[in-house]
Amino acid sequence: MSSPYDSPQPTLHAVTDRGEKITLRVPESADADGLVAACTDPETLRWTTIAPDYDHDRAVGFITEYAPGWWQRRQGGCWVLAGPDGAYAGQIDLRVTADPQVADIGFLTAPPARGRGYMTAALRLVARYAIEELGLARVEWKAHVGNDASRRVAEKAGFTFEGVLRDGCAAHGRRFDAWIASYLPRDLVS
């Protein structure tokens, strides 16, 4: 039986609630500067595990090794979100966990793209892809308690809030309480 992983990672397309077209694609070398800008933004650093010394070399490593590695290992995918102009607007990672029926999903939105509905559309699309095409039974979103913007995106994308995981996230040498939400096959909407 064939698997989606037998083919190259797909490019996905979505339309935001405002009618703007976005593309989810594999990262390209032209994304490096946008990636560095997003990964050194104070709000990104506040809510993620990204090291504060993120630089161009790490961006290139992300583009050439980290991102394609998930698909090549058949453990999920990593997409760059490109806005209507084609420029880097963020990224979304789908990582299959120790349970092969479950994936963890994480995302970051570049500062100029925040508040435009891009990530909500992207998250909804990748969660649906994970269920329908990869055959997963559950997609989990987690974020540090207090990351209200991320929670709004997850809820708008159709994730169901489930609670708080005490000390559920590690970042920068500390543990933080984490919100958790899920997207299941029964959450698919037309």
GROMACS .gro file of C-alpha atoms in nm:
model
  190
    1MET     CA    1   0.000   0.000   0.000
    2SER     CA    2   0.139   0.341  -0.093
    3SER     CA    3   0.189   0.620   0.155
    4PRO     CA    4   0.188   1.000   0.108
    5TYR     CA    5   0.552   0.980   0.221
    6ASP     CA    6   0.636   0.789  -0.098
    7SER     CA    7   0.603   1.118  -0.289
    8PRO     CA    8   0.771   1.452  -0.225
    9GLN     CA    9   0.619   1.662   0.051
   10PRO     CA   10   0.315   1.831  -0.102
   11THR     CA   11   0.257   2.198  -0.148
   12LEU     CA   12  -0.076   2.291   0.010
   13HIS     CA   13  -0.302   2.589  -0.059
   14ALA     CA   14  -0.557   2.763   0.159
   15VAL     CA   15  -0.772   3.073   0.162
   16THR     CA   16  -0.804   3.283   0.475
   17ASP     CA   17  -1.136   3.398   0.615
   18ARG     CA   18  -1.057   3.733   0.447
   19GLY     CA   19  -1.016   3.564   0.108
   20GLU     CA   20  -0.637   3.588   0.087
   21LYS     CA   21  -0.458   3.294  -0.075
   22ILE     CA   22  -0.166   3.139   0.111
   23THR     CA   23   0.069   2.857   0.022
   24LEU     CA   24   0.233   2.600   0.245
   25ARG     CA   25   0.549   2.472   0.083
   26VAL     CA   26   0.888   2.329   0.162
   27PRO     CA   27   1.135   2.592   0.280
   28GLU     CA   28   1.358   2.757   0.021
   29SER     CA   29   1.691   2.937   0.051
   30ALA     CA   30   1.510   3.268  -0.007
   31ASP     CA   31   1.328   3.213   0.326
   32ALA     CA   32   1.645   3.246   0.536
   33ASP     CA   33   1.622   3.621   0.609
   34GLY     CA   34   1.252   3.601   0.697
   35LEU     CA   35   1.319   3.301   0.916
   36VAL     CA   36   1.595   3.482   1.107
   37ALA     CA   37   1.374   3.787   1.155
   38ALA     CA   38   1.086   3.575   1.287
   39CYS     CA   39   1.309   3.362   1.511
   40THR     CA   40   1.479   3.662   1.673
   41ASP     CA   41   1.156   3.852   1.737
   42PRO     CA   42   1.102   3.908   2.113
   43GLU     CA   43   0.750   3.760   2.110
   44THR     CA   44   0.868   3.450   1.927
   45LEU     CA   45   1.151   3.403   2.177
   46ARG     CA   46   0.912   3.456   2.467
   47TRP     CA   47   0.682   3.170   2.369
   48THR     CA   48   0.902   2.915   2.190
   49THR     CA   49   1.205   2.696   2.247
   50ILE     CA   50   1.409   2.884   1.985
   51ALA     CA   51   1.751   2.984   2.113
   52PRO     CA   52   1.805   3.359   2.144
   53ASP     CA   53   2.121   3.339   1.931
   54TYR     CA   54   1.935   3.215   1.621
   55ASP     CA   55   2.130   3.325   1.314
   56HIS     CA   56   2.162   3.282   0.938
   57ASP     CA   57   2.357   2.954   0.970
   58ARG     CA   58   2.078   2.802   1.179
   59ALA     CA   59   1.821   2.921   0.926
   60VAL     CA   60   2.013   2.749   0.648
   61GLY     CA   61   2.031   2.432   0.858
   62PHE     CA   62   1.656   2.449   0.912
   63ILE     CA   63   1.597   2.485   0.538
   64THR     CA   64   1.838   2.217   0.422
   65GLU     CA   65   1.828   1.959   0.704
   66TYR     CA   66   1.564   2.002   0.974
   67ALA     CA   67   1.258   2.076   0.762
   68PRO     CA   68   1.304   1.809   0.495
   69GLY     CA   69   1.414   1.554   0.755
   70TRP     CA   70   1.066   1.506   0.899
   71TRP     CA   71   0.914   1.404   0.567
   72GLN     CA   72   1.214   1.190   0.470
   73ARG     CA   73   1.188   0.997   0.799
   74ARG     CA   74   0.809   0.960   0.754
   75GLN     CA   75   0.752   1.142   1.082
   76GLY     CA   76   0.550   1.441   0.966
   77GLY     CA   77   0.625   1.754   0.775
   78CYS     CA   78   0.750   2.108   0.805
   79TRP     CA   79   0.597   2.376   0.586
   80VAL     CA   80   0.679   2.740   0.531
   81LEU     CA   81   0.372   2.956   0.511
   82ALA     CA   82   0.403   3.196   0.219
   83GLY     CA   83   0.169   3.492   0.206
   84PRO     CA   84  -0.007   3.614  -0.107
   85ASP     CA   85   0.316   3.784  -0.218
   86GLY     CA   86   0.511   3.457  -0.180
   87ALA     CA   87   0.724   3.588   0.107
   88TYR     CA   88   0.795   3.396   0.428
   89ALA     CA   89   0.505   3.450   0.668
   90GLY     CA   90   0.573   3.172   0.918
   91GLN     CA   91   0.611   2.800   0.952
   92ILE     CA   92   0.416   2.504   1.076
   93ASP     CA   93   0.562   2.174   1.195
   94LEU     CA   94   0.374   1.845   1.219
   95ARG     CA   95   0.572   1.588   1.419
   96VAL     CA   96   0.449   1.232   1.467
   97THR     CA   97   0.502   1.129   1.831
   98ALA     CA   98   0.600   0.794   1.983
   99ASP     CA   99   0.240   0.692   1.915
  100PRO     CA  100   0.231   0.665   1.532
  101GLN     CA  101  -0.135   0.771   1.530
  102VAL     CA  102  -0.065   1.105   1.703
  103ALA     CA  103   0.120   1.417   1.591
  104ASP     CA  104   0.223   1.731   1.772
  105ILE     CA  105   0.175   2.053   1.576
  106GLY     CA  106   0.360   2.376   1.633
  107PHE     CA  107   0.378   2.704   1.448
  108LEU     CA  108   0.521   3.051   1.447
  109THR     CA  109   0.400   3.352   1.257
  110ALA     CA  110   0.638   3.618   1.127
  111PRO     CA  111   0.565   3.957   1.286
  112PRO     CA  112   0.445   4.126   0.963
  113ALA     CA  113   0.195   3.842   0.903
  114ARG     CA  114   0.037   3.837   1.250
  115GLY     CA  115  -0.332   3.914   1.280
  116ARG     CA  116  -0.410   3.843   0.915
  117GLY     CA  117  -0.560   3.496   0.958
  118TYR     CA  118  -0.280   3.321   0.771
  119MET     CA  119  -0.187   3.084   1.050
  120THR     CA  120  -0.546   2.994   1.132
  121ALA     CA  121  -0.600   2.888   0.770
  122ALA     CA  122  -0.265   2.704   0.764
  123LEU     CA  123  -0.326   2.522   1.091
  124ARG     CA  124  -0.673   2.415   0.984
  125LEU     CA  125  -0.532   2.286   0.654
  126VAL     CA  126  -0.239   2.092   0.804
  127ALA     CA  127  -0.455   1.937   1.077
  128ARG     CA  128  -0.705   1.824   0.814
  129TYR     CA  129  -0.422   1.691   0.595
  130ALA     CA  130  -0.283   1.496   0.892
  131ILE     CA  131  -0.619   1.327   0.951
  132GLU     CA  132  -0.733   1.273   0.592
  133GLU     CA  133  -0.407   1.203   0.408
  134LEU     CA  134  -0.168   1.074   0.675
  135GLY     CA  135  -0.439   0.878   0.856
  136LEU     CA  136  -0.365   1.016   1.202
  137ALA     CA  137  -0.616   0.975   1.483
  138ARG     CA  138  -0.515   1.285   1.680
  139VAL     CA  139  -0.325   1.610   1.629
  140GLU     CA  140  -0.215   1.789   1.946
  141TRP     CA  141  -0.136   2.157   1.993
  142LYS     CA  142   0.047   2.277   2.303
  143ALA     CA  143   0.157   2.623   2.410
  144HIS     CA  144   0.278   2.792   2.724
  145VAL     CA  145  -0.009   2.907   2.942
  146GLY     CA  146  -0.053   3.276   2.863
  147ASN     CA  147   0.024   3.254   2.490
  148ASP     CA  148  -0.322   3.386   2.410
  149ALA     CA  149  -0.250   3.457   2.043
  150SER     CA  150  -0.149   3.095   1.978
  151ARG     CA  151  -0.453   2.968   2.165
  152ARG     CA  152  -0.687   3.189   1.959
  153VAL     CA  153  -0.534   3.052   1.638
  154ALA     CA  154  -0.578   2.692   1.755
  155GLU     CA  155  -0.938   2.745   1.863
  156LYS     CA  156  -1.030   2.929   1.542
  157ALA     CA  157  -0.875   2.643   1.344
  158GLY     CA  158  -1.110   2.395   1.513
  159PHE     CA  159  -0.894   2.254   1.793
  160THR     CA  160  -1.074   2.165   2.117
  161PHE     CA  161  -0.915   2.293   2.437
  162GLU     CA  162  -0.855   2.007   2.680
  163GLY     CA  163  -0.677   2.160   2.977
  164VAL     CA  164  -0.345   2.243   3.136
  165LEU     CA  165  -0.042   2.017   3.155
  166ARG     CA  166   0.147   2.117   3.467
  167ASP     CA  167   0.512   2.177   3.375
  168GLY     CA  168   0.418   2.045   3.032
  169CYS     CA  169   0.666   2.249   2.825
  170ALA     CA  170   1.038   2.301   2.857
  171ALA     CA  171   1.213   2.607   2.721
  172HIS     CA  172   1.534   2.792   2.800
  173GLY     CA  173   1.622   2.564   3.089
  174ARG     CA  174   1.287   2.598   3.266
  175ARG     CA  175   0.953   2.417   3.274
  176PHE     CA  176   0.624   2.592   3.208
  177ASP     CA  177   0.260   2.495   3.239
  178ALA     CA  178   0.115   2.422   2.895
  179TRP     CA  179  -0.226   2.441   2.740
  180ILE     CA  180  -0.324   2.141   2.530
  181ALA     CA  181  -0.588   2.111   2.260
  182SER     CA  182  -0.661   1.847   1.999
  183TYR     CA  183  -0.800   1.800   1.652
  184LEU     CA  184  -0.966   1.464   1.580
  185PRO     CA  185  -1.130   1.303   1.276
  186ARG     CA  186  -1.474   1.397   1.413
  187ASP     CA  187  -1.365   1.764   1.411
  188LEU     CA  188  -1.339   1.770   1.031
  189VAL     CA  189  -1.577   2.020   0.881
  190SER     CA  190  -1.659   2.067   0.517
   0.00000   0.00000   0.00000
